[in-house]
Coordinates of N, CA and C in Angstrom, one line a residue:
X1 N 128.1 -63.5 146.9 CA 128.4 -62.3 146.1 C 127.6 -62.4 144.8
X2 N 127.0 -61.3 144.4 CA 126.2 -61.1 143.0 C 127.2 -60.7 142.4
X3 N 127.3 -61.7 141.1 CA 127.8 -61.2 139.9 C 127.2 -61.5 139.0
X4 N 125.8 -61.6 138.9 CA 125.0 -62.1 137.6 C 124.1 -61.2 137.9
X5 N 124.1 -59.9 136.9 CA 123.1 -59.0 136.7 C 122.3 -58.7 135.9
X6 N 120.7 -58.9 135.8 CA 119.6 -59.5 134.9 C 118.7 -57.8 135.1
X7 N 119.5 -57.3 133.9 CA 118.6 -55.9 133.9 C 117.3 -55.8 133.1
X8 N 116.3 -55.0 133.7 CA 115.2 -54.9 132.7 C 115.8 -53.3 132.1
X9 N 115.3 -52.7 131.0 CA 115.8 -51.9 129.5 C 115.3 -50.7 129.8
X10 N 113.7 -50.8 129.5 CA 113.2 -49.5 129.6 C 112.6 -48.8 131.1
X11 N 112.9 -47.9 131.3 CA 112.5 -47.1 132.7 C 113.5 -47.5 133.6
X12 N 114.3 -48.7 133.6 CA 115.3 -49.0 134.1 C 117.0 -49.0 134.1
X13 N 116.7 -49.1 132.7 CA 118.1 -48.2 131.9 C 118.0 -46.8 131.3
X14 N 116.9 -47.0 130.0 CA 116.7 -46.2 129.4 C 115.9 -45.5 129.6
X15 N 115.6 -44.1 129.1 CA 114.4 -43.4 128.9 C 113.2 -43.7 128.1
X16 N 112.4 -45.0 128.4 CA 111.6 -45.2 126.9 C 110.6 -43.9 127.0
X17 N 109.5 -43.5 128.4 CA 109.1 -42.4 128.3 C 109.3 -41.1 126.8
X18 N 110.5 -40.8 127.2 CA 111.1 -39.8 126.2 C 111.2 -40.2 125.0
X19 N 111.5 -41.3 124.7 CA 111.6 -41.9 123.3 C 110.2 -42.0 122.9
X20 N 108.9 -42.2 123.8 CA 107.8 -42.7 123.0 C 107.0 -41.4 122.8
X21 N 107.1 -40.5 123.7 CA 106.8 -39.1 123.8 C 107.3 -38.7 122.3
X22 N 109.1 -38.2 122.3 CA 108.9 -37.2 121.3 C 108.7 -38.6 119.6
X23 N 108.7 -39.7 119.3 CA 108.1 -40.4 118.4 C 106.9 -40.4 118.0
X24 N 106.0 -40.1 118.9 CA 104.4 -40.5 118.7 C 104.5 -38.9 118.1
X25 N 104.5 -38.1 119.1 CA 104.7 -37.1 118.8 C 104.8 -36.4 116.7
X26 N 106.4 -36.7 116.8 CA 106.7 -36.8 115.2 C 106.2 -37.2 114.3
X27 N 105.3 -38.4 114.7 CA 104.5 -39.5 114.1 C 103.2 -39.1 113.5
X28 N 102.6 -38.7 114.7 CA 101.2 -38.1 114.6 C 101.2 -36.6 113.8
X29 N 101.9 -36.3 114.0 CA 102.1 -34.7 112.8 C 102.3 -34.8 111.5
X30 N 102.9 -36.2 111.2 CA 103.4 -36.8 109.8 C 101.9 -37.1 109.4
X31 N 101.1 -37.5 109.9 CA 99.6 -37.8 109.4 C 98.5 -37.4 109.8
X32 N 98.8 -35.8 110.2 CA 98.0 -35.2 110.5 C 97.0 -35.1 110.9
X33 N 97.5 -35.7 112.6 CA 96.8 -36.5 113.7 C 97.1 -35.3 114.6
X34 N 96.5 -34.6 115.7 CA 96.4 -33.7 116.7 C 97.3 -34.3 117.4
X35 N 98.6 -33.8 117.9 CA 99.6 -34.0 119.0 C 100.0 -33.6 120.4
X36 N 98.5 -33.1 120.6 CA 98.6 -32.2 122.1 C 99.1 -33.1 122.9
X37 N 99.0 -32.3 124.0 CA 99.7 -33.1 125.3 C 98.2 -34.1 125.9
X38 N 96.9 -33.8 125.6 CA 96.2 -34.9 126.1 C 96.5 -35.9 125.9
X39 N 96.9 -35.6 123.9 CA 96.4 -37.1 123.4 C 98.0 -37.5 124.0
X40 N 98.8 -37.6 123.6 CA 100.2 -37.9 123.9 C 100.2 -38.6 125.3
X41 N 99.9 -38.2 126.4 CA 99.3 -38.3 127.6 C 98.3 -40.0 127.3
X42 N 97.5 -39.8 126.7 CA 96.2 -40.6 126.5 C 96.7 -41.9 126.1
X43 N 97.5 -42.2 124.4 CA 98.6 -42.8 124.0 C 99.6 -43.3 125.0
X44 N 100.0 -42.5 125.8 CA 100.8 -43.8 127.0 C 100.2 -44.5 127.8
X45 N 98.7 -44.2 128.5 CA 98.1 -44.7 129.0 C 97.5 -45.9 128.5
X46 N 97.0 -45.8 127.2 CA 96.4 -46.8 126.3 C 97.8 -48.3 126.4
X47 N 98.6 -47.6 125.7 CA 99.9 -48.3 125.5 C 100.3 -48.8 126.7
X48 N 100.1 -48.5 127.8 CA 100.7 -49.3 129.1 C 99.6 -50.3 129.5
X49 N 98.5 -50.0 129.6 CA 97.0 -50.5 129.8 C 97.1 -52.2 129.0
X50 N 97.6 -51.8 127.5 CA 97.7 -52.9 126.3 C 98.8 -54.0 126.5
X51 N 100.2 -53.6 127.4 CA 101.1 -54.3 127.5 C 100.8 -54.7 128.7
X52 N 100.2 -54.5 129.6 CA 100.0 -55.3 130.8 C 99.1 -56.0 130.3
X53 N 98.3 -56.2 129.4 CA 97.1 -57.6 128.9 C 98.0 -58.4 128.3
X54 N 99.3 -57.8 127.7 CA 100.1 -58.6 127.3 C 100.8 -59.6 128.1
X55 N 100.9 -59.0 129.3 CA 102.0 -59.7 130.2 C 101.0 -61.0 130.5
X56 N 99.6 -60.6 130.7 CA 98.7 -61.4 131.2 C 98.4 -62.0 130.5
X57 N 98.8 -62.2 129.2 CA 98.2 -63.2 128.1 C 97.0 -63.1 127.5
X58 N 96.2 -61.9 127.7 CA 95.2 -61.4 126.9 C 95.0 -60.7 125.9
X59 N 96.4 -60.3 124.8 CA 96.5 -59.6 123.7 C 97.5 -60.0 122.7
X60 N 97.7 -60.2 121.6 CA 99.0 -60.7 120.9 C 99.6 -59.5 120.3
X61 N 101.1 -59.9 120.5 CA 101.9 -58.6 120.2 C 101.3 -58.0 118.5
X62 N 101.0 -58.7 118.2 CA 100.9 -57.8 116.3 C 99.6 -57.5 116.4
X63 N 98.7 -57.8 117.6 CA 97.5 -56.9 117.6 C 97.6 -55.6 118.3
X64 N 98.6 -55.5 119.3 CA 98.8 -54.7 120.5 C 99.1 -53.4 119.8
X65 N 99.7 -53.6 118.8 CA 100.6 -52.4 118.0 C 99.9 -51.5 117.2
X66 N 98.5 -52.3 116.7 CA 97.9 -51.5 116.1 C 96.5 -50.5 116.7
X67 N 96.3 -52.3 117.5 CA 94.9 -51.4 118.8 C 95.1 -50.5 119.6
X68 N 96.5 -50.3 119.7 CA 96.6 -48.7 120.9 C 96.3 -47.4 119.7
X69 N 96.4 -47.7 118.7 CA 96.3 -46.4 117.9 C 94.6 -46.4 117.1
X70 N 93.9 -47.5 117.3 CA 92.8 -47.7 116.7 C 92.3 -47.0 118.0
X71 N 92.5 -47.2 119.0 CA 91.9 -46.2 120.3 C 91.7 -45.0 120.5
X72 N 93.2 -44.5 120.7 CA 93.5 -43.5 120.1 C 93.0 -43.0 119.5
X73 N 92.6 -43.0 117.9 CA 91.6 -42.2 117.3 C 90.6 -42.0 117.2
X74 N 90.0 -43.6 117.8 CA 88.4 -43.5 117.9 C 88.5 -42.2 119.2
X75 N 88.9 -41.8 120.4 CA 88.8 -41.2 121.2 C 89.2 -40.5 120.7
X76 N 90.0 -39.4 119.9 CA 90.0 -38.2 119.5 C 89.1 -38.0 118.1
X77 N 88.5 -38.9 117.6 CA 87.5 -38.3 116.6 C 88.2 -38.2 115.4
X78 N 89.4 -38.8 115.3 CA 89.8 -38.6 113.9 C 89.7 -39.8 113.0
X79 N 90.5 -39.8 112.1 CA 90.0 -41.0 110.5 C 91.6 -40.4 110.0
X80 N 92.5 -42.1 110.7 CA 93.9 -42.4 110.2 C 94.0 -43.8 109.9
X81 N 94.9 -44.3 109.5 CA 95.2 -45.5 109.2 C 95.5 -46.1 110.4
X82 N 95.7 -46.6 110.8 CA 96.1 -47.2 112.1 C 97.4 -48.2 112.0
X83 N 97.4 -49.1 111.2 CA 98.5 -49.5 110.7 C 99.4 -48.5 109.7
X84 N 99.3 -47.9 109.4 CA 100.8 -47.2 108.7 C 101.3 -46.7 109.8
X85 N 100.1 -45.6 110.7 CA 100.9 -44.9 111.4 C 101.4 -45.7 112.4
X86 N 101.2 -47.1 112.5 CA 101.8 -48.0 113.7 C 103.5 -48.6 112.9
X87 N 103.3 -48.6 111.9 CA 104.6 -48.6 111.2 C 105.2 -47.9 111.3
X88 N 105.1 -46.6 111.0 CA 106.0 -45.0 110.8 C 106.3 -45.1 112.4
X89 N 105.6 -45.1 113.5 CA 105.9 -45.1 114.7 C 107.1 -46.3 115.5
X90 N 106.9 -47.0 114.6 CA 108.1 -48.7 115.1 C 109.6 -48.0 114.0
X91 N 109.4 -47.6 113.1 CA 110.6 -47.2 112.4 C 110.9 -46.3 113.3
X92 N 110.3 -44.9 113.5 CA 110.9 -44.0 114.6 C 111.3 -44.1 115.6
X93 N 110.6 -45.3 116.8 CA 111.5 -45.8 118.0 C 112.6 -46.4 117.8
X94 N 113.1 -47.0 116.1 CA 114.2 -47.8 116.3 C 115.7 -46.9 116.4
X95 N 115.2 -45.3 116.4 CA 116.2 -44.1 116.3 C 116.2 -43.3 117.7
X96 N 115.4 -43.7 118.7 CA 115.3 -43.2 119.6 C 115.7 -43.4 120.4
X97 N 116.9 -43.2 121.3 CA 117.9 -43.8 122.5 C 118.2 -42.9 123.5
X98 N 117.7 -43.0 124.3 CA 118.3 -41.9 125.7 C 118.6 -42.8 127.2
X99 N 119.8 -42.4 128.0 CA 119.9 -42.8 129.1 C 119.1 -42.6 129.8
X100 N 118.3 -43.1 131.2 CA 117.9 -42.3 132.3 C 119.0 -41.3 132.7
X101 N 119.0 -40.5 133.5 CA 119.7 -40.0 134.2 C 121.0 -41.0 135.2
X102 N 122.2 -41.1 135.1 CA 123.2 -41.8 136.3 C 122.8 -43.7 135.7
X103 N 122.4 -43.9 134.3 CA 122.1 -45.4 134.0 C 123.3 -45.7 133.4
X104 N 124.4 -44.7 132.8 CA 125.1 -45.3 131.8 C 126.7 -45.6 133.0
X105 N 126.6 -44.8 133.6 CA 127.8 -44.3 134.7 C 127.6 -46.1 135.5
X106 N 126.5 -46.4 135.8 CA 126.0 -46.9 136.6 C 126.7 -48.6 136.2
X107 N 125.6 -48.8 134.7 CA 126.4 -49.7 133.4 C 127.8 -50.3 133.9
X108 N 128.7 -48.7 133.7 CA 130.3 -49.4 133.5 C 130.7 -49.3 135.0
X109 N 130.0 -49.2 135.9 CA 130.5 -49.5 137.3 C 130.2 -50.9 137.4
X110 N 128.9 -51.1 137.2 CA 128.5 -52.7 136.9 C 129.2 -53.6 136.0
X111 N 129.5 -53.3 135.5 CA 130.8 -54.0 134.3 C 131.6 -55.1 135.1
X112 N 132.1 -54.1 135.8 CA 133.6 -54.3 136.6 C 133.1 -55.8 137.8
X113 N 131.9 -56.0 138.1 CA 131.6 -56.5 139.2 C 131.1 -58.0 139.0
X114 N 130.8 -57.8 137.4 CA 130.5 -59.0 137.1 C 129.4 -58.9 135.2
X115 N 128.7 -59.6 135.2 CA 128.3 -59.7 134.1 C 126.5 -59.1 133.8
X116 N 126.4 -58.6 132.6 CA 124.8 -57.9 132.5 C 124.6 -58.5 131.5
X117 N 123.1 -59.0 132.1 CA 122.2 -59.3 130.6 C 120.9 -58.4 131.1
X118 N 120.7 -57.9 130.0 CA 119.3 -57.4 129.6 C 118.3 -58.3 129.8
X119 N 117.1 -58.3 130.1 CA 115.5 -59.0 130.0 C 115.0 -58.6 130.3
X120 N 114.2 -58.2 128.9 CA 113.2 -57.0 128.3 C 112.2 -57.5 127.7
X121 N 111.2 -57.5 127.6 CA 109.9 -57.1 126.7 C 110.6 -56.3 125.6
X122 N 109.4 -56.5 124.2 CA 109.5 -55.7 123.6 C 109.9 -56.2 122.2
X123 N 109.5 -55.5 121.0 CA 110.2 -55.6 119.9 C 111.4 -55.8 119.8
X124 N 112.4 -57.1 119.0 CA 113.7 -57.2 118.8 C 114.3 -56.6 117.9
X125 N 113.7 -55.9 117.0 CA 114.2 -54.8 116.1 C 114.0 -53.6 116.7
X126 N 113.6 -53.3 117.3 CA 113.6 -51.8 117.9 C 114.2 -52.2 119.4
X127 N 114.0 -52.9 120.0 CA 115.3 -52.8 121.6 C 117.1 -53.4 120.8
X128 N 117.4 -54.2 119.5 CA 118.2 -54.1 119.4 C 118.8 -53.0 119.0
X129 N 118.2 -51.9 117.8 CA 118.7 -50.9 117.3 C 119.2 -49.9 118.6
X130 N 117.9 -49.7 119.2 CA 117.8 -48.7 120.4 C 119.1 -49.0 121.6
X131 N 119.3 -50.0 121.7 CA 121.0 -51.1 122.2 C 122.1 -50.2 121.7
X132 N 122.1 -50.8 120.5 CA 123.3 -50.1 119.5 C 123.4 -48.7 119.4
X133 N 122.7 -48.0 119.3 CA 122.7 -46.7 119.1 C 123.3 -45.9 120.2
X134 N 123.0 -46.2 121.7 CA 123.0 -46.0 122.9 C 124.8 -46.3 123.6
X135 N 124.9 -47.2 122.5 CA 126.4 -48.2 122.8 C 126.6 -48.7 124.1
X136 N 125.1 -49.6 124.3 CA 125.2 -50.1 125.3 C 125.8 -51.6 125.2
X137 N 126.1 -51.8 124.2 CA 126.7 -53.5 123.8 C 128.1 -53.8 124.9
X138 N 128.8 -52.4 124.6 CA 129.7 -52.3 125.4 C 130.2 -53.1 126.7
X139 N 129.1 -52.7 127.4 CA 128.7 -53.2 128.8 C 127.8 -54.8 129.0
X140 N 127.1 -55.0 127.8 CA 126.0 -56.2 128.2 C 126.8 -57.4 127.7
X141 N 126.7 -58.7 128.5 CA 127.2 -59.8 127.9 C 126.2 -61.0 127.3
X142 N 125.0 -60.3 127.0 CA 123.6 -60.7 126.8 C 122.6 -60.1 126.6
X143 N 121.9 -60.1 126.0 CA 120.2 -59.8 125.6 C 119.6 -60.5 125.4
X144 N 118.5 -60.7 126.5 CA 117.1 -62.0 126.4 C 115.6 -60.9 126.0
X145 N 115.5 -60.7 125.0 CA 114.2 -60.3 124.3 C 113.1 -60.6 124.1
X146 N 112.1 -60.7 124.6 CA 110.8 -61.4 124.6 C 110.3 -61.8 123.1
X147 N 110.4 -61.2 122.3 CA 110.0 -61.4 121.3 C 111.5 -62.7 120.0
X148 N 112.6 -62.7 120.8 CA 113.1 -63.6 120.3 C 113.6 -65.0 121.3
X149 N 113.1 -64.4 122.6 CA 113.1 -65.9 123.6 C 111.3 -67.1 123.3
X150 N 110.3 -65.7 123.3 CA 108.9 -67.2 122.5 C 108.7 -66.4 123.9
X151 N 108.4 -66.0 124.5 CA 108.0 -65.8 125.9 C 108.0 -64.3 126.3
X152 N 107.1 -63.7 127.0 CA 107.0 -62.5 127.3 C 107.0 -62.3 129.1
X153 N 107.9 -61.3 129.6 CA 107.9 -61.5 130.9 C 106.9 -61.1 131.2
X154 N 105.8 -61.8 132.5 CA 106.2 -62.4 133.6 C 106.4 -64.0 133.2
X155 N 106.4 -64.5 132.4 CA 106.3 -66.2 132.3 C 107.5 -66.8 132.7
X156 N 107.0 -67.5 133.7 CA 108.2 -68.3 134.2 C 109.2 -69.1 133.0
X157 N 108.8 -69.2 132.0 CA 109.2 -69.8 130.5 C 110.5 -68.7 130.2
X158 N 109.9 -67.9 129.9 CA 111.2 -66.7 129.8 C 112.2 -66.6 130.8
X159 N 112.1 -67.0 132.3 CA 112.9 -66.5 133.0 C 113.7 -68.0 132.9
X160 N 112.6 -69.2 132.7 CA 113.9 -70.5 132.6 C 114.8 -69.9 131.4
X161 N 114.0 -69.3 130.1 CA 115.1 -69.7 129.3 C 116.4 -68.7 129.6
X162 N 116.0 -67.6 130.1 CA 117.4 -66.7 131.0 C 118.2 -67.6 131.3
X163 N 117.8 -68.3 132.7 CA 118.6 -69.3 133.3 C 119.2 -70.4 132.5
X164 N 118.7 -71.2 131.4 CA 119.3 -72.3 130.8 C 120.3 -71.8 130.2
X165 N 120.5 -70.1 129.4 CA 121.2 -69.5 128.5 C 123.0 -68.5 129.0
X166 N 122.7 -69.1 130.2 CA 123.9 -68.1 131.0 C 125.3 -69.4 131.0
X167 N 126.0 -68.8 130.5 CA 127.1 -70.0 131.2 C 127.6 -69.8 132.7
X168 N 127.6 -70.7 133.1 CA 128.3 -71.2 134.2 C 127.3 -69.9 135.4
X169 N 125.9 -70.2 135.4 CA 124.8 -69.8 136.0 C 124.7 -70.6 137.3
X170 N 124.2 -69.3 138.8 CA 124.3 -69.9 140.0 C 123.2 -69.1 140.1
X171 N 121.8 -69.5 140.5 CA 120.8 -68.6 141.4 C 121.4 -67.7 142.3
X172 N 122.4 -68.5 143.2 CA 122.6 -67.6 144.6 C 123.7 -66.3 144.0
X173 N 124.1 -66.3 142.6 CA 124.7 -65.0 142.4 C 123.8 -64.0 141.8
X174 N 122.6 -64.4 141.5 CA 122.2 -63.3 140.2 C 120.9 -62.7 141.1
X175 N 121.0 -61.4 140.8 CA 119.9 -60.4 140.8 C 119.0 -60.1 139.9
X176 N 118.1 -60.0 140.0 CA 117.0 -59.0 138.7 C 116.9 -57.9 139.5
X177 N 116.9 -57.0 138.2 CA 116.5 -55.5 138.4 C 115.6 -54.8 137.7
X178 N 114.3 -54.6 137.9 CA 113.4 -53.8 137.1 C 112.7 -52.9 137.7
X179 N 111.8 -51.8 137.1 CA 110.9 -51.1 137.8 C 109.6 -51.4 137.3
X180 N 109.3 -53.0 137.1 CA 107.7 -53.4 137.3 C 107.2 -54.3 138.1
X181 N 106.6 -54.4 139.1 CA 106.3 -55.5 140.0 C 105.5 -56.6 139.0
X182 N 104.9 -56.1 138.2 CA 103.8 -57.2 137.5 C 104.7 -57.7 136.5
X183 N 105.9 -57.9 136.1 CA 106.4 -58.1 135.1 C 108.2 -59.0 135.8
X184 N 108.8 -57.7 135.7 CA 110.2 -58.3 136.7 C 110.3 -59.0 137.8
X185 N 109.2 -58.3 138.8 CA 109.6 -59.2 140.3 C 108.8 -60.7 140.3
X186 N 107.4 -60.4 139.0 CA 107.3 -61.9 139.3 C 108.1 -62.9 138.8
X187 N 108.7 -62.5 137.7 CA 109.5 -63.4 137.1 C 110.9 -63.6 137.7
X188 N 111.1 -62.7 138.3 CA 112.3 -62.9 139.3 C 111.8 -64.1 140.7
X189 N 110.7 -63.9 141.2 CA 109.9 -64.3 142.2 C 109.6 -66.0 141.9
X190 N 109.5 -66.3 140.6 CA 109.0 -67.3 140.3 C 110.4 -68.7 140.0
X191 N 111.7 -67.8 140.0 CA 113.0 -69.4 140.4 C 113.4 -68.9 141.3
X192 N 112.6 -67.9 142.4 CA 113.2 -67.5 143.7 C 114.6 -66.7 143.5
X193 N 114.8 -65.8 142.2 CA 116.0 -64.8 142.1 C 116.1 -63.8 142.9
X194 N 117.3 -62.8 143.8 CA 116.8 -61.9 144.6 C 116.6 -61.1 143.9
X195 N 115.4 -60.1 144.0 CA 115.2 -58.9 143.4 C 115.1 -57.1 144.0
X196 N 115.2 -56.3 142.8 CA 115.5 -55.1 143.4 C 114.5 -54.0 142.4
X197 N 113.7 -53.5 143.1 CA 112.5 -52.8 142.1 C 113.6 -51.5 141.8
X198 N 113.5 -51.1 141.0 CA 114.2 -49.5 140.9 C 112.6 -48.6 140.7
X199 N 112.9 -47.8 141.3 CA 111.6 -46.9 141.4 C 112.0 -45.6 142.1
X200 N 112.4 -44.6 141.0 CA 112.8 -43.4 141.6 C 111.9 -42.3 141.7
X201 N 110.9 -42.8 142.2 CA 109.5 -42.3 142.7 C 109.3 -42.4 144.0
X202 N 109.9 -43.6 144.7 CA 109.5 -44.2 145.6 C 108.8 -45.7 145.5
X203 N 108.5 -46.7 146.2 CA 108.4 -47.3 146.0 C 106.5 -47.9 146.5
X204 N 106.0 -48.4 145.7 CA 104.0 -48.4 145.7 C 104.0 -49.0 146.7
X205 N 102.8 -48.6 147.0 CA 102.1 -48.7 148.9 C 102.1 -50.1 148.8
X206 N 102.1 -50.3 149.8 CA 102.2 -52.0 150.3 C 103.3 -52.7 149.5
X207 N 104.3 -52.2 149.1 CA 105.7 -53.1 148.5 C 106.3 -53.2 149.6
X208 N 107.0 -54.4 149.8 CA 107.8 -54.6 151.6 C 109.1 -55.0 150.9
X209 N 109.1 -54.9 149.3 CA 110.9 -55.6 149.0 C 111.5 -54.5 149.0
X210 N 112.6 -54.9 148.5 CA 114.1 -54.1 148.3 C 113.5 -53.4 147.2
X211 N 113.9 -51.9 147.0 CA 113.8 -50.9 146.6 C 114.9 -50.2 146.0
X212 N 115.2 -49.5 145.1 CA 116.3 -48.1 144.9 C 115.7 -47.4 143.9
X213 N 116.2 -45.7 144.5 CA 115.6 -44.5 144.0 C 116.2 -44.1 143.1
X214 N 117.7 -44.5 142.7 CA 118.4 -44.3 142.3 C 119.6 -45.1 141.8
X215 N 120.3 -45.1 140.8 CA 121.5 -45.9 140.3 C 122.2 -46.1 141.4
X216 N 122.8 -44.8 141.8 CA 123.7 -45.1 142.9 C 123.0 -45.7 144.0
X217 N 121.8 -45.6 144.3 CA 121.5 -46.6 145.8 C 121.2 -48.2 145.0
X218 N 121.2 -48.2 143.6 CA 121.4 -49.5 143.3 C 123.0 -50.3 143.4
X219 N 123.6 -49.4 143.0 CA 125.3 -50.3 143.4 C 125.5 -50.6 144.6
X220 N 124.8 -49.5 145.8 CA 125.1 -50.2 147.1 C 124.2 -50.9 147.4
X221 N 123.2 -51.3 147.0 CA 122.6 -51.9 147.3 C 123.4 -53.4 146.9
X222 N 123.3 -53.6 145.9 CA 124.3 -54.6 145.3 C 125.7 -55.0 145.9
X223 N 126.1 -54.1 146.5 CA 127.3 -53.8 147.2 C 127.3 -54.4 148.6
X224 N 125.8 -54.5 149.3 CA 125.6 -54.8 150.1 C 125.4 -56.2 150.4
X225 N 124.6 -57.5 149.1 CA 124.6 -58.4 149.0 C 126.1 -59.0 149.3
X226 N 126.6 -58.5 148.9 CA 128.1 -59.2 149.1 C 128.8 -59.0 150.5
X227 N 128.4 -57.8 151.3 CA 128.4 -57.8 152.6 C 128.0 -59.0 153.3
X228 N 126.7 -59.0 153.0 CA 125.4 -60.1 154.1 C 126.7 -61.3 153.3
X229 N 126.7 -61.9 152.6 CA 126.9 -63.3 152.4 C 128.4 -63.3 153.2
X230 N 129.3 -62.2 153.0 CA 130.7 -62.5 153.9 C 130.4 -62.5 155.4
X231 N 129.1 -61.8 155.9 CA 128.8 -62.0 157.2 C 127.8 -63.4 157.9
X232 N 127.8 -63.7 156.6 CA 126.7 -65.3 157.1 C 127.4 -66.2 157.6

């Protein structure tokens, strides 16, 4: 039976999409930076592009933060500071909280079944605020943050220190749950955790794991672990 549930935060819980949208957004108008839908568009691409070098060990977080926006403007032609507005933009996500759709419902069904920790990438002052604001505390009996574990997922480093930090911790109960193959399932993959991509897109060509499109096909899914083990 799974009762140890190791959630990933953004795209998985929460809306970061929406939060980085309408921030950049607000951000770039405060300094009188062009906010169309390209650049906005352009800015997530950059910014996803920079955190997967991250995952890979090719970028340091206090460079990452500034070079997506040194990009950024070299490609649109303008002359901003790069660092302030990389500041004004980290103060503004620390105010920005939205559920996915069916994540919060989801949450306090999970409650009931056993225990949630977060493991997330990302700034610890902006995923903790963005936590609180959301009143997701409620539900989690944990947060493992990359930037306050020393480790950024995928590193098997991070996912021991998950594992050393749980009390009374069994492999054979705990799940991970994220929607990045390059980030969650390896690190789930790497102390052999079972895992579950959430991808309510469907799930990328050539994936042969466990999948859900949705919260609710994640609880039965979950629901179903506990089937198979009373039937073994």
């Amino acid at each position: 039976m799974k009762n140890i549930f190791l959630l990933d935060n953004d795209e998985t819980l929460m809306d970061f999409k929406r939060s980085e949208r309408e921030t950049l957004k607000s951000t770039l108008e405060a300094f009188g930076v062009p906010a169309g839908e390209s650049a906005l568009a352009r800015f997530h691409e950059i910014n996803d592009g920079l955190w997967k070098q991250l995952e890979r060990g090719e970028i340091e977080r206090g460079r990452l933060v500034v070079v997506r926006f040194e990009r950024l403007f070299a490609e649109l032609g303008v002359t901003a500071d790069a660092t302030r507005v990389s500041t004004a933009y980290f103060e503004g996500m620390k105010h920005s909280a939205y559920y996915l759709d069916g994540a919060e419902d989801f949450l306090r069904a999970l409650a009931h079944l056993g225990r949630i920790y977060l493991v997330t990438n990302g700034a610890a002052e902006i995923q903790r605020s963005r936590i609180a604001l959301a009143g997701m505390e409620q539900y989690l009996s944990g947060a493992f943050i990359s930037e306050e574990v020393g480790y950024d997922k995928p590193s098997p480093l991070f996912a021991e220190h998950v594992e050393r930090s749980i009390p009374d911790y069994e492999r054979s109960r705990a799940v991970w749950i994220g929607d990045s193959l390059s980030s969650d399932r390896l690190c789930a993959e790497s102390k052999g955790i079972d895992f579950i991509l959430f991808a309510p897109h469907g799930a990328p060509a050539g994936y042969a794991g466990k999948f859900a499109s949705s919260h609710s096909e994640l609880l039965r899914m979950i629901a179903d672990f506990g089937e198979a083990d009373a039937n073994y």
